[in-house]
PDB file of C-alpha atoms and ligand atoms in Angstrom:
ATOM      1  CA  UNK A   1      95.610 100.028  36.378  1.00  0.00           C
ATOM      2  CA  UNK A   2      97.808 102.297  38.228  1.00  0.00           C
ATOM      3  CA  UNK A   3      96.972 102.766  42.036  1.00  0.00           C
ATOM      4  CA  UNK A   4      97.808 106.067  43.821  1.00  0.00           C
ATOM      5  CA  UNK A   5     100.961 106.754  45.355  1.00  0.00           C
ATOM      6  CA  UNK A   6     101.104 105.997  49.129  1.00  0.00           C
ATOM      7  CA  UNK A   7     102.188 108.803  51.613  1.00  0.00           C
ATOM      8  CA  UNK A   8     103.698 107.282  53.902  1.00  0.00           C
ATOM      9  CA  UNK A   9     103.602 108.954  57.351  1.00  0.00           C
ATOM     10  CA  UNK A  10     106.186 107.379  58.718  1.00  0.00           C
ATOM     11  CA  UNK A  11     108.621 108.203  56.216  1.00  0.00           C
ATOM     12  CA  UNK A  12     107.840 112.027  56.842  1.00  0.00           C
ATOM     13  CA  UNK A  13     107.811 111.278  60.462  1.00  0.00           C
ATOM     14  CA  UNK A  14     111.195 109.697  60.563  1.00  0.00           C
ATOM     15  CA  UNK A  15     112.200 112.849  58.845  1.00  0.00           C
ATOM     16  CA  UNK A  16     110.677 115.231  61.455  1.00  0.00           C
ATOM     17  CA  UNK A  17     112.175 113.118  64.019  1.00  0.00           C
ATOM     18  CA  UNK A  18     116.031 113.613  62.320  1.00  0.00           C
ATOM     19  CA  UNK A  19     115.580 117.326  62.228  1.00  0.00           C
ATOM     20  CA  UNK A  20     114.459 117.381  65.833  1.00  0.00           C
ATOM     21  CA  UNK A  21     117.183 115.222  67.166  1.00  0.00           C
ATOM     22  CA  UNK A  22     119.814 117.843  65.256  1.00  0.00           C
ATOM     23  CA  UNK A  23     118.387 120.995  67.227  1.00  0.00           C
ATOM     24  CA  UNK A  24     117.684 118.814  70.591  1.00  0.00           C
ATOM     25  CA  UNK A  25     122.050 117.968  70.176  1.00  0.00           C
ATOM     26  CA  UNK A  26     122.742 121.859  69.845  1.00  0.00           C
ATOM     27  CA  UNK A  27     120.679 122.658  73.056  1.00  0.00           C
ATOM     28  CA  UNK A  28     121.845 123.112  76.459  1.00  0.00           C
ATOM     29  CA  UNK A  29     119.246 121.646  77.711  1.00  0.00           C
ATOM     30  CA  UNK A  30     116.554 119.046  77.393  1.00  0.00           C
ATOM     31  CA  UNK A  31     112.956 120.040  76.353  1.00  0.00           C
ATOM     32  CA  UNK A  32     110.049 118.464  78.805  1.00  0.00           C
ATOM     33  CA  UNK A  33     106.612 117.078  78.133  1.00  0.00           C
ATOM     34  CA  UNK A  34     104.067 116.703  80.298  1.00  0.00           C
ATOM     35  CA  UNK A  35     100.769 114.374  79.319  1.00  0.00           C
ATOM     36  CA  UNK A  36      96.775 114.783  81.602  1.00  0.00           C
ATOM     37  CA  UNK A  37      95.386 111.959  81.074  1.00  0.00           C
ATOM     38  CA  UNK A  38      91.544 111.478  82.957  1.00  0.00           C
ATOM     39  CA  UNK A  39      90.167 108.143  83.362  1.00  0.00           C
ATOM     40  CA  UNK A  40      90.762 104.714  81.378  1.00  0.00           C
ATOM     41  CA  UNK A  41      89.432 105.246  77.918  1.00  0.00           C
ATOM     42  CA  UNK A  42      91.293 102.864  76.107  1.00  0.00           C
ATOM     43  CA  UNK A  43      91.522 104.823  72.666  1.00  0.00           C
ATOM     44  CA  UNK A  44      93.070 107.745  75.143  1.00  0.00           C
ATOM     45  CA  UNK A  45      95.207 105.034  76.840  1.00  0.00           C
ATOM     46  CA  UNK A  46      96.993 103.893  73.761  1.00  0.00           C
ATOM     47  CA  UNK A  47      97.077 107.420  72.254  1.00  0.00           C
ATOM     48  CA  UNK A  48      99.176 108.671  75.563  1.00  0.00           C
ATOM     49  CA  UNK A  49     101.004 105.806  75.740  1.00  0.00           C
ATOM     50  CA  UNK A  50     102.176 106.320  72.178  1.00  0.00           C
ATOM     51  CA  UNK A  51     103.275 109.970  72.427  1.00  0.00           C
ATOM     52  CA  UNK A  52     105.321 109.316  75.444  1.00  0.00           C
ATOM     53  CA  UNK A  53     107.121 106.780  73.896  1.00  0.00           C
ATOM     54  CA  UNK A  54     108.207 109.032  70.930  1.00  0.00           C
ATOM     55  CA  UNK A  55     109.192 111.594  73.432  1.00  0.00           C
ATOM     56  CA  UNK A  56     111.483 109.467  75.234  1.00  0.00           C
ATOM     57  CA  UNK A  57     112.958 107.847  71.779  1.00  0.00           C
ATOM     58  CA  UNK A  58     113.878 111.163  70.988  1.00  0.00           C
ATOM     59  CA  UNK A  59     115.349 112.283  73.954  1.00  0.00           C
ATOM     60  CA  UNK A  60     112.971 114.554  75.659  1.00  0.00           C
ATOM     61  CA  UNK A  61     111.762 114.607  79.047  1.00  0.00           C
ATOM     62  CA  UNK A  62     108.333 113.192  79.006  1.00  0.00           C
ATOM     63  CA  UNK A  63     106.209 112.335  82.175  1.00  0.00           C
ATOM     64  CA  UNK A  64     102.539 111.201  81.972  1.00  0.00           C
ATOM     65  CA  UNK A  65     100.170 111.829  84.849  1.00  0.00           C
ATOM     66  CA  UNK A  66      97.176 109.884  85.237  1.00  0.00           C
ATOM     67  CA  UNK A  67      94.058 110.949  87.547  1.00  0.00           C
ATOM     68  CA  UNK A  68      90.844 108.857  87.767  1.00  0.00           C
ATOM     69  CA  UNK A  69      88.301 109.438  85.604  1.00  0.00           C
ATOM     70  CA  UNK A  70      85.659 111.393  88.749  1.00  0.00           C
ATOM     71  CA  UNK A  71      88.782 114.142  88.862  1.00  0.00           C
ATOM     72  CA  UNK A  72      87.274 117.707  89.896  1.00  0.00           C
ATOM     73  CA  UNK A  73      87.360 120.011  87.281  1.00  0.00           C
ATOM     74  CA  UNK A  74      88.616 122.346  89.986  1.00  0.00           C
ATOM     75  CA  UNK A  75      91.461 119.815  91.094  1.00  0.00           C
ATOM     76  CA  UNK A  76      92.084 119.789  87.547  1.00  0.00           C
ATOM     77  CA  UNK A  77      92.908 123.646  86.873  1.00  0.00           C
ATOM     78  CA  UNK A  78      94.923 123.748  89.988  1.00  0.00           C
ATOM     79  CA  UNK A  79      97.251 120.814  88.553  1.00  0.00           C
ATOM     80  CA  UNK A  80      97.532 123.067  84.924  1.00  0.00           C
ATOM     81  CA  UNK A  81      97.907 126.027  87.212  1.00  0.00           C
ATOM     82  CA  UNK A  82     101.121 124.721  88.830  1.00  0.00           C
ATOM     83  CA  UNK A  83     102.587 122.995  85.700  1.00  0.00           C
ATOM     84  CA  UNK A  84     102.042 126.472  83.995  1.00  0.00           C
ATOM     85  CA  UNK A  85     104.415 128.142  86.873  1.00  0.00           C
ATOM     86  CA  UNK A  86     106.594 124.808  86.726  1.00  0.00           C
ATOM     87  CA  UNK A  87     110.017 126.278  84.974  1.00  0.00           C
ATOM     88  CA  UNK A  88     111.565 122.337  84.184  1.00  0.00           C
ATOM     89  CA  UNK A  89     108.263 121.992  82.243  1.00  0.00           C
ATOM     90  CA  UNK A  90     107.917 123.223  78.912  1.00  0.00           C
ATOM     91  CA  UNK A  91     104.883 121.438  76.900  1.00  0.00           C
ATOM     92  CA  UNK A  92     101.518 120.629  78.592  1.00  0.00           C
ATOM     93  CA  UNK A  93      98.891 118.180  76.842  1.00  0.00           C
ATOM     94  CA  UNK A  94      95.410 117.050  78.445  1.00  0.00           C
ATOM     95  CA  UNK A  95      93.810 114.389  76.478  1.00  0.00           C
ATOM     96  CA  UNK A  96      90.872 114.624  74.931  1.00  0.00           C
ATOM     97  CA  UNK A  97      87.945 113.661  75.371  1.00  0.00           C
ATOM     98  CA  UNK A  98      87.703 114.686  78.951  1.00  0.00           C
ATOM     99  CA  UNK A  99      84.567 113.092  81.480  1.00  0.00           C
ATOM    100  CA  UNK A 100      81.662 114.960  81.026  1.00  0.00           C
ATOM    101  CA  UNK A 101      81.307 116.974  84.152  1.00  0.00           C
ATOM    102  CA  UNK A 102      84.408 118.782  82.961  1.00  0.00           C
ATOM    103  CA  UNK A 103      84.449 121.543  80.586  1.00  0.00           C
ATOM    104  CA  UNK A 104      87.001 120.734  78.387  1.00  0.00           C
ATOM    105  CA  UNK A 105      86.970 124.612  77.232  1.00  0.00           C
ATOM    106  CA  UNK A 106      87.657 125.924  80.792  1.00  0.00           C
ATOM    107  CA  UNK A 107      90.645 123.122  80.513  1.00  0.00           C
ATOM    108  CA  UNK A 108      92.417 124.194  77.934  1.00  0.00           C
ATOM    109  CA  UNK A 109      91.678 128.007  78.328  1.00  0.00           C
ATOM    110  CA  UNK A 110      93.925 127.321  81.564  1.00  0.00           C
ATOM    111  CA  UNK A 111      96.841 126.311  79.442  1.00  0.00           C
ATOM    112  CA  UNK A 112      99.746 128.705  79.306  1.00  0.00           C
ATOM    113  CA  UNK A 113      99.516 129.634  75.645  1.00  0.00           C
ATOM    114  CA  UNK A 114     103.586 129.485  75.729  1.00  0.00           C
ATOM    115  CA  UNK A 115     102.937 125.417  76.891  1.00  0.00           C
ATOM    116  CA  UNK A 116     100.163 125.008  74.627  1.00  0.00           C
ATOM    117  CA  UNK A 117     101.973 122.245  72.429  1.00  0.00           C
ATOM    118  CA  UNK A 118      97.966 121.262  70.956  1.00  0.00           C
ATOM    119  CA  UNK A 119      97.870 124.592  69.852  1.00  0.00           C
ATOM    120  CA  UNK A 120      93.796 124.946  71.201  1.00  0.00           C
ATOM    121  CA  UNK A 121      94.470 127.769  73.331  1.00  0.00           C
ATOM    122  CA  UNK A 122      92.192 130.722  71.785  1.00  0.00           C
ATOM    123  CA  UNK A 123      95.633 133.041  71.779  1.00  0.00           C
ATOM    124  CA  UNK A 124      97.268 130.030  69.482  1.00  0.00           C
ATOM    125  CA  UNK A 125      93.925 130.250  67.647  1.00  0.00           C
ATOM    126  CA  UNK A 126      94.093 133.791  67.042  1.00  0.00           C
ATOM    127  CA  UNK A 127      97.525 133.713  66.203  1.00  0.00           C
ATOM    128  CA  UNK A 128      97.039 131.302  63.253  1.00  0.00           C
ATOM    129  CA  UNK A 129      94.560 132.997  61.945  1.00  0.00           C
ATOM    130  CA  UNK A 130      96.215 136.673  62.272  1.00  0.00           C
ATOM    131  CA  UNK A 131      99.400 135.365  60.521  1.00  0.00           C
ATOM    132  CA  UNK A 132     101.580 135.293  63.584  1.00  0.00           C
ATOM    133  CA  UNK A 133     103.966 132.867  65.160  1.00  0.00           C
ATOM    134  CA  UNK A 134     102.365 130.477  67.659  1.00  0.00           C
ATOM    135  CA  UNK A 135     101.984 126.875  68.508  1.00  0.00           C
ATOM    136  CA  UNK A 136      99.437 125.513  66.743  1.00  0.00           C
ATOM    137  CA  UNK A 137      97.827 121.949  66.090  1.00  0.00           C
ATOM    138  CA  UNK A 138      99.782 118.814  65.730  1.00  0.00           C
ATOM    139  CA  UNK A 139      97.432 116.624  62.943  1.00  0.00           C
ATOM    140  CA  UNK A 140      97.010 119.562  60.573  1.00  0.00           C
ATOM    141  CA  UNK A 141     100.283 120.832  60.826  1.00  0.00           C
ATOM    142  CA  UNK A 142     101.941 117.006  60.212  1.00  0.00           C
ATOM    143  CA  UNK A 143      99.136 117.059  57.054  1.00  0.00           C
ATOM    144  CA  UNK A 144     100.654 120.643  55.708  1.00  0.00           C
ATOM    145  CA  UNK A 145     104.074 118.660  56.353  1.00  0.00           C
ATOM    146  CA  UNK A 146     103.529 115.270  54.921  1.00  0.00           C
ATOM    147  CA  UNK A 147     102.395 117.248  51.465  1.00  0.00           C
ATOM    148  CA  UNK A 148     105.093 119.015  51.351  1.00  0.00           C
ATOM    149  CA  UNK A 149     107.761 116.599  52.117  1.00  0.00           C
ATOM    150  CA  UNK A 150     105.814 114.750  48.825  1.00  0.00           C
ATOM    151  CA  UNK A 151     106.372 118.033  46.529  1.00  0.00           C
ATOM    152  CA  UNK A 152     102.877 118.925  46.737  1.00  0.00           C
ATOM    153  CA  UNK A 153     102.759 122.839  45.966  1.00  0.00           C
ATOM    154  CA  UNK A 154      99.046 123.821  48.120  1.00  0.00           C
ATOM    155  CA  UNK A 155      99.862 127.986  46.416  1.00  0.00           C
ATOM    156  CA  UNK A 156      96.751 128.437  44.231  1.00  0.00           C
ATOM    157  CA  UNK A 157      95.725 124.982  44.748  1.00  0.00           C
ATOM    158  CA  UNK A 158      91.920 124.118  45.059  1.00  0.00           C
ATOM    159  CA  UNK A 159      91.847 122.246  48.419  1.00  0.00           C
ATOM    160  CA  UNK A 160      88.467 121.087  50.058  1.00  0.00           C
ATOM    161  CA  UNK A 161      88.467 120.299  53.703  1.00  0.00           C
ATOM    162  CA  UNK A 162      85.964 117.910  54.358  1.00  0.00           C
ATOM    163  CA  UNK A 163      85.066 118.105  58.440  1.00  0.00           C
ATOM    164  CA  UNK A 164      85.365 121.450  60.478  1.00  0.00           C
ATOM    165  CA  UNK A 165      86.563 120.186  64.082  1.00  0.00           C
ATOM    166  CA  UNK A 166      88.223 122.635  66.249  1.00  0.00           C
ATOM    167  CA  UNK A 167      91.168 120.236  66.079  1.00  0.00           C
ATOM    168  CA  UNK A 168      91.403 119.345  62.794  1.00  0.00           C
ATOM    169  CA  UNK A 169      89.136 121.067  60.024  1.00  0.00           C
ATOM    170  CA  UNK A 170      89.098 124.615  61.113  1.00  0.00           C
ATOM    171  CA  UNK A 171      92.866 125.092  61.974  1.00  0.00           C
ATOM    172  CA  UNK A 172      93.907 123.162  58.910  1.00  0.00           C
ATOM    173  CA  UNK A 173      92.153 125.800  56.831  1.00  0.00           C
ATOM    174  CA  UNK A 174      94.076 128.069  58.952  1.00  0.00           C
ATOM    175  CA  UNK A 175      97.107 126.811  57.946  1.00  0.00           C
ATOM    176  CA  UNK A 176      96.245 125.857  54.404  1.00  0.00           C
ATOM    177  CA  UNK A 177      95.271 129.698  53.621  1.00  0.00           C
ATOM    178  CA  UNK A 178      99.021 130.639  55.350  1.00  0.00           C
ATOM    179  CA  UNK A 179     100.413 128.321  52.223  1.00  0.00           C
ATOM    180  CA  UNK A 180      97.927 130.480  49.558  1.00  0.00           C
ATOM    181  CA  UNK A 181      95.791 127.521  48.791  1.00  0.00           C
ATOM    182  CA  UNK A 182      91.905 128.192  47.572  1.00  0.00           C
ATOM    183  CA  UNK A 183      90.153 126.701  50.436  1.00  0.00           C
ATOM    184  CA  UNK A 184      86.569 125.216  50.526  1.00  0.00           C
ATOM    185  CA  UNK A 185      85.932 123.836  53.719  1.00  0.00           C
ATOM    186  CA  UNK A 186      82.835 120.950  53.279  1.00  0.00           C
ATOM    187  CA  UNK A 187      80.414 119.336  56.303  1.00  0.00           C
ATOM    188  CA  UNK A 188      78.092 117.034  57.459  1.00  0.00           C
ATOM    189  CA  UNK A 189      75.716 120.125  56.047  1.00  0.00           C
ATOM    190  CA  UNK A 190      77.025 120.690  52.659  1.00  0.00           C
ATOM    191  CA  UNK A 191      75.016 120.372  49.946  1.00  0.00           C
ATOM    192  CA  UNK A 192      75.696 117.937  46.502  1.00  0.00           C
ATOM    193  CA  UNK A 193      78.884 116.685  49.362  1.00  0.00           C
ATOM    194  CA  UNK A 194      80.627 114.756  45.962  1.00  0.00           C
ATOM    195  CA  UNK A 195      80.210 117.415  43.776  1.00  0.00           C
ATOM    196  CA  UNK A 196      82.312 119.736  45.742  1.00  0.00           C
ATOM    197  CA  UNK A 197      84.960 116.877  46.677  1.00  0.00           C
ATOM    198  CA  UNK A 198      85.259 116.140  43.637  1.00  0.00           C
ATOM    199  CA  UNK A 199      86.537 119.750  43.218  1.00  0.00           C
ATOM    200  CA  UNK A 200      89.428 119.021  45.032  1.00  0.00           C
ATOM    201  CA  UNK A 201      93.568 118.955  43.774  1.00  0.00           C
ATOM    202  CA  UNK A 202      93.753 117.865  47.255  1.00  0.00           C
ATOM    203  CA  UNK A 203      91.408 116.653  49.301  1.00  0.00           C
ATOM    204  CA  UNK A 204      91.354 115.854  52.866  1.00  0.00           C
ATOM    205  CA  UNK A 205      88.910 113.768  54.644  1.00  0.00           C
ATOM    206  CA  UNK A 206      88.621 114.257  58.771  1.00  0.00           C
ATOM    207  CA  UNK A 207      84.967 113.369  59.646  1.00  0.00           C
ATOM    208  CA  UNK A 208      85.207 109.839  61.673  1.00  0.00           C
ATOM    209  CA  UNK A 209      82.501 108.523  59.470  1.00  0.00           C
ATOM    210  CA  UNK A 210      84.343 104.840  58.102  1.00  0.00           C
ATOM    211  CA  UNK A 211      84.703 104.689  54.217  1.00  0.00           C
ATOM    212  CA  UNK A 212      82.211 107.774  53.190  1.00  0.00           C
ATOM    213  CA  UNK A 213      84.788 109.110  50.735  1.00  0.00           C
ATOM    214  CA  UNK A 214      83.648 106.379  47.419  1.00  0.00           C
ATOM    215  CA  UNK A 215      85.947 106.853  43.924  1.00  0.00           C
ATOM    216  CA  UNK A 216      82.898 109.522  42.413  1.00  0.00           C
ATOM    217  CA  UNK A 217      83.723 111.933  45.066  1.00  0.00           C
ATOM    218  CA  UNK A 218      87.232 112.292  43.800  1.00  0.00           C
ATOM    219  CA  UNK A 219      88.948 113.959  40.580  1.00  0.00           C
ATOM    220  CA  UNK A 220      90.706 111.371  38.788  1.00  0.00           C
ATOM    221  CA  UNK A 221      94.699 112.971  39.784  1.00  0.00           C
ATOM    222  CA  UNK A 222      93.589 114.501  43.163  1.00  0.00           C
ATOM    223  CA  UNK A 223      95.711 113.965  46.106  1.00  0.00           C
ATOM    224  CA  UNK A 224      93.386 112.587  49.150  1.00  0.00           C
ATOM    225  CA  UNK A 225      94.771 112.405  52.675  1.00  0.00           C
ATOM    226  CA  UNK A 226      92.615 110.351  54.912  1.00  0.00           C
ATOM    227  CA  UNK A 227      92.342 111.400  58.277  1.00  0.00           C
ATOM    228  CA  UNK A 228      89.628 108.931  59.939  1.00  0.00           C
ATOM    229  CA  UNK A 229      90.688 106.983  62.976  1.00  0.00           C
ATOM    230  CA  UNK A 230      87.534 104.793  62.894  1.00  0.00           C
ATOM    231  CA  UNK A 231      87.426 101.273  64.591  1.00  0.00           C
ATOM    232  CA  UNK A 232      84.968  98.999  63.305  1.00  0.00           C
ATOM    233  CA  UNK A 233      84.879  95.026  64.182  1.00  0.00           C
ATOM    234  CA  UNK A 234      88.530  95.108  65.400  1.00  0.00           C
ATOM    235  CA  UNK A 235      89.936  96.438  62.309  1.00  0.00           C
ATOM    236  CA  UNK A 236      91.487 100.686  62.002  1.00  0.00           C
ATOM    237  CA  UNK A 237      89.702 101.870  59.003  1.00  0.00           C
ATOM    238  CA  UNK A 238      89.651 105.480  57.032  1.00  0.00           C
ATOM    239  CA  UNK A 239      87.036 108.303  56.237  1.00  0.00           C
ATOM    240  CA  UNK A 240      88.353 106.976  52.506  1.00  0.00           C
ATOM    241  CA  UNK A 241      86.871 103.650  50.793  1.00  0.00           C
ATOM    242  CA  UNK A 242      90.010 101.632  49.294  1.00  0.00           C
ATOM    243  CA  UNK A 243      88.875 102.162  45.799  1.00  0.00           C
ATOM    244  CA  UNK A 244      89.862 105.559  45.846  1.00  0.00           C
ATOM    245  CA  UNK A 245      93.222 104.623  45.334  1.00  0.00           C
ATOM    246  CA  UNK A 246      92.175 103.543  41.672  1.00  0.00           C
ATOM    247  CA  UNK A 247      91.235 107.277  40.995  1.00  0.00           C
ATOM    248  CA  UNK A 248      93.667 109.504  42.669  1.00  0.00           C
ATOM    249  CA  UNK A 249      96.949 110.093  41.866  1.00  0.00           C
ATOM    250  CA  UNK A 250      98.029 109.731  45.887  1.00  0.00           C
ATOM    251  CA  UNK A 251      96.373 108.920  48.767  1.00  0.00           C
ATOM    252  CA  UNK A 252      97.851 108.565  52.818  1.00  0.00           C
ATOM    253  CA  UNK A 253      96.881 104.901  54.039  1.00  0.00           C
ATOM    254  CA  UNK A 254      95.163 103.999  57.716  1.00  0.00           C
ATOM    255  CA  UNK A 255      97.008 103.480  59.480  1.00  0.00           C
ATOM    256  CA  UNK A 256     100.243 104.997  58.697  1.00  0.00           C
ATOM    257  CA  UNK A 257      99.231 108.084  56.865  1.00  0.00           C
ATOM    258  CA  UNK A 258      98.595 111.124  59.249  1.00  0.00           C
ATOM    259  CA  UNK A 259      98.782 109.334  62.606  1.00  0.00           C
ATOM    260  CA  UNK A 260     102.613 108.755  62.407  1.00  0.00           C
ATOM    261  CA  UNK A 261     102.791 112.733  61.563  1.00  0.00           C
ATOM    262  CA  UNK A 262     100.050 114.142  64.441  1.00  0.00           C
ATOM    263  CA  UNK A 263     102.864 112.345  67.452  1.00  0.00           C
ATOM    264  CA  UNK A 264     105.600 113.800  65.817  1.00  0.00           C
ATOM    265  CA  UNK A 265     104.004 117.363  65.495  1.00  0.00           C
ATOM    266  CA  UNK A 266     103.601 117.020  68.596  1.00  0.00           C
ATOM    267  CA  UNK A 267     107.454 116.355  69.322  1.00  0.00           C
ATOM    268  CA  UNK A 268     108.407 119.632  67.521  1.00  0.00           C
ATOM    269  CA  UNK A 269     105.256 121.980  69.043  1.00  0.00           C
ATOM    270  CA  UNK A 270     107.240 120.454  72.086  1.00  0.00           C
ATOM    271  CA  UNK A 271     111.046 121.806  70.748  1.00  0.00           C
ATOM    272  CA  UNK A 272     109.526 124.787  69.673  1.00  0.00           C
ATOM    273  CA  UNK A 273     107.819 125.446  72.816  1.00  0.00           C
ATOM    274  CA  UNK A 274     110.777 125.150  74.571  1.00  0.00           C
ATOM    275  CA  UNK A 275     112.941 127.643  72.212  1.00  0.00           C
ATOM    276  CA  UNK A 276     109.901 130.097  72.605  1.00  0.00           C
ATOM    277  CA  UNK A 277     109.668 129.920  76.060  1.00  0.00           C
ATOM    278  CA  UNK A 278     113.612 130.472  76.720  1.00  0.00           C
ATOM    279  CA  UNK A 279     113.559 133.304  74.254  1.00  0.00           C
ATOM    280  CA  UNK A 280     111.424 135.199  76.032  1.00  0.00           C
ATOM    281  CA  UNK A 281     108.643 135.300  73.269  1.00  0.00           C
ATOM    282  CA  UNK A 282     105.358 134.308  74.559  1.00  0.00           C
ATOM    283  CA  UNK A 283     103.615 133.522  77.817  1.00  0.00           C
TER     284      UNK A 283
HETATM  285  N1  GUN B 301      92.291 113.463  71.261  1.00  0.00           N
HETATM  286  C1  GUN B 301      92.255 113.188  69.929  1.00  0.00           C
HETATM  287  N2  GUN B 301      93.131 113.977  69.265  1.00  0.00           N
HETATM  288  C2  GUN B 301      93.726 114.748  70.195  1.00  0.00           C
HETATM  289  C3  GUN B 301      94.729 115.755  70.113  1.00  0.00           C
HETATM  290  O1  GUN B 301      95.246 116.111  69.046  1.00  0.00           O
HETATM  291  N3  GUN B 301      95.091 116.316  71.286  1.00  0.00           N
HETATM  292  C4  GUN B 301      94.530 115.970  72.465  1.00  0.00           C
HETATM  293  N4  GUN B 301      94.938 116.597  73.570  1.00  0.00           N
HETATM  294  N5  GUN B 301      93.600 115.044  72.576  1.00  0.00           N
HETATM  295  C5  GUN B 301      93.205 114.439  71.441  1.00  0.00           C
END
């Protein structure tokens, strides 16, 4: 038995990370980062910890600022406010989840759309669904990436989407329809869920429910990326049983499938925010 080809995330990644380091040597100057972080979640901790690390491997100018987890919403929009007027700083990133008593829509509805490197500003939403240039969100654009770094052509391709999460599902469809694949977007709600996974050319899996996806749900051939992040007893597992890999023809692993990509999306949303910025394009 043949078992699926593994897409390796931080192959791709590596790859994103030599482009990147090519434009950051032809620029005059050096693109910044800036990382809210609320409170001592510990998934949040290791995520932040993570991307500033990449940001300094590369070469960029990354600071992370940490405020306790009881931070005023209001104390919170007059921190963004600055950092939106701040010139040496060109990417801004609050992590999420934020404490309850903030609204985490009012949050990101203060970010400058032109320092938006999550891409969940509703201009950056609009503009990926109008077609238009924009920054727009790091996991689904490092999944549109990783396929295509793999030779997989998504034109005319039946793709299901299984989750619809502002910051995965519903802008990967975004994207996805931008490349002129047939899109079917699939939820907790869906009806006969299998029957319409099993649908799928490609198939991607971001609902944060461990293991759901079992071999029936997939096309014998189908390429499945697995975007669950779900800790159980100690151990990272995927949205994607293990057994799938018996069935499709390539699947990403957990970890080291689209986690690897999302950080170093979030590197070149950072570049490109920076080249945006300086060329007058957005606010
Ligand atoms: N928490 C989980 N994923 C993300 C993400 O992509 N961006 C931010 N800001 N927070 C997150």
């Amino acid at each position: 038995m043949t078992l699926a080809q593994v897409l390796s995330g931080h192959e791709v990644a590596e790859a994103v990370y030599q482009e990147l380091r090519q434009t950051l040597q032809s620029l005059p100057f050096i693109p910044s980062l800036r990382v809210i972080r609320l409170g001592e979640d510990p998934a949040s901790v290791s995520y932040v910890r993570l991307k500033d690390k990449r940001a300094r491997e590369l070469g960029l100018r990354s600071q992370v600022e940490v405020y306790p987890e009881d931070f005023s919403e209001e104390a919170l929009l007059e921190r963004i406010a600055e950092l939106n007027e701040d010139l040496e700083v060109d990417g801004i990133l609050v992590q999420l989840p934020l404490p309850k008593h903030i609204r985490a829509e009012r949050v990101l509805e203060a970010i400058s759309p032109a320092k938006d490197v999550d891409g969940f500003h509703p201009v950056n939403v609009g503009r990926l669904w109008s077609g238009g240039e924009g920054l727009f969100p790091c996991t689904p654009l490092g999944i549109v990436r990783l396929l295509k770094h793999y030779g997989v052509e998504l034109s005319g391709k039946e793709v299901v989407v299984l989750g619809r999460s502002n910051i995965v599902g519903k802008p990967l469809v975004g994207l996805l329809l931008r490349e002129d694949a047939t899109v079917t977007v699939a939820h907790s709600r869906t009806r006969n869920l299998p029957e319409v996974t099993r649908r799928a050319d490609v198939l991607v899996v971001a609902v944060g429910r461990p293991h759901l996806v079992r071999r029936e749900w997939v096309r014998p051939g189908a390429i499945v990326v697995d975007v669950g992040v779900n800790r159980v007893e100690g151990k990272l597992l995927g949205d994607v049983h293990p057994e799938v890999a018996e069935v499709a023809s390539a699947l990403t692993p957990v970890p080291g499938g689209v986690g690897p990509m999302t950080v170093a999306m979030l590197m070149a949303n950072t570049v490109k925010a920076a080249l945006l910025r300086r060329n007058g394009a957005s606010r």
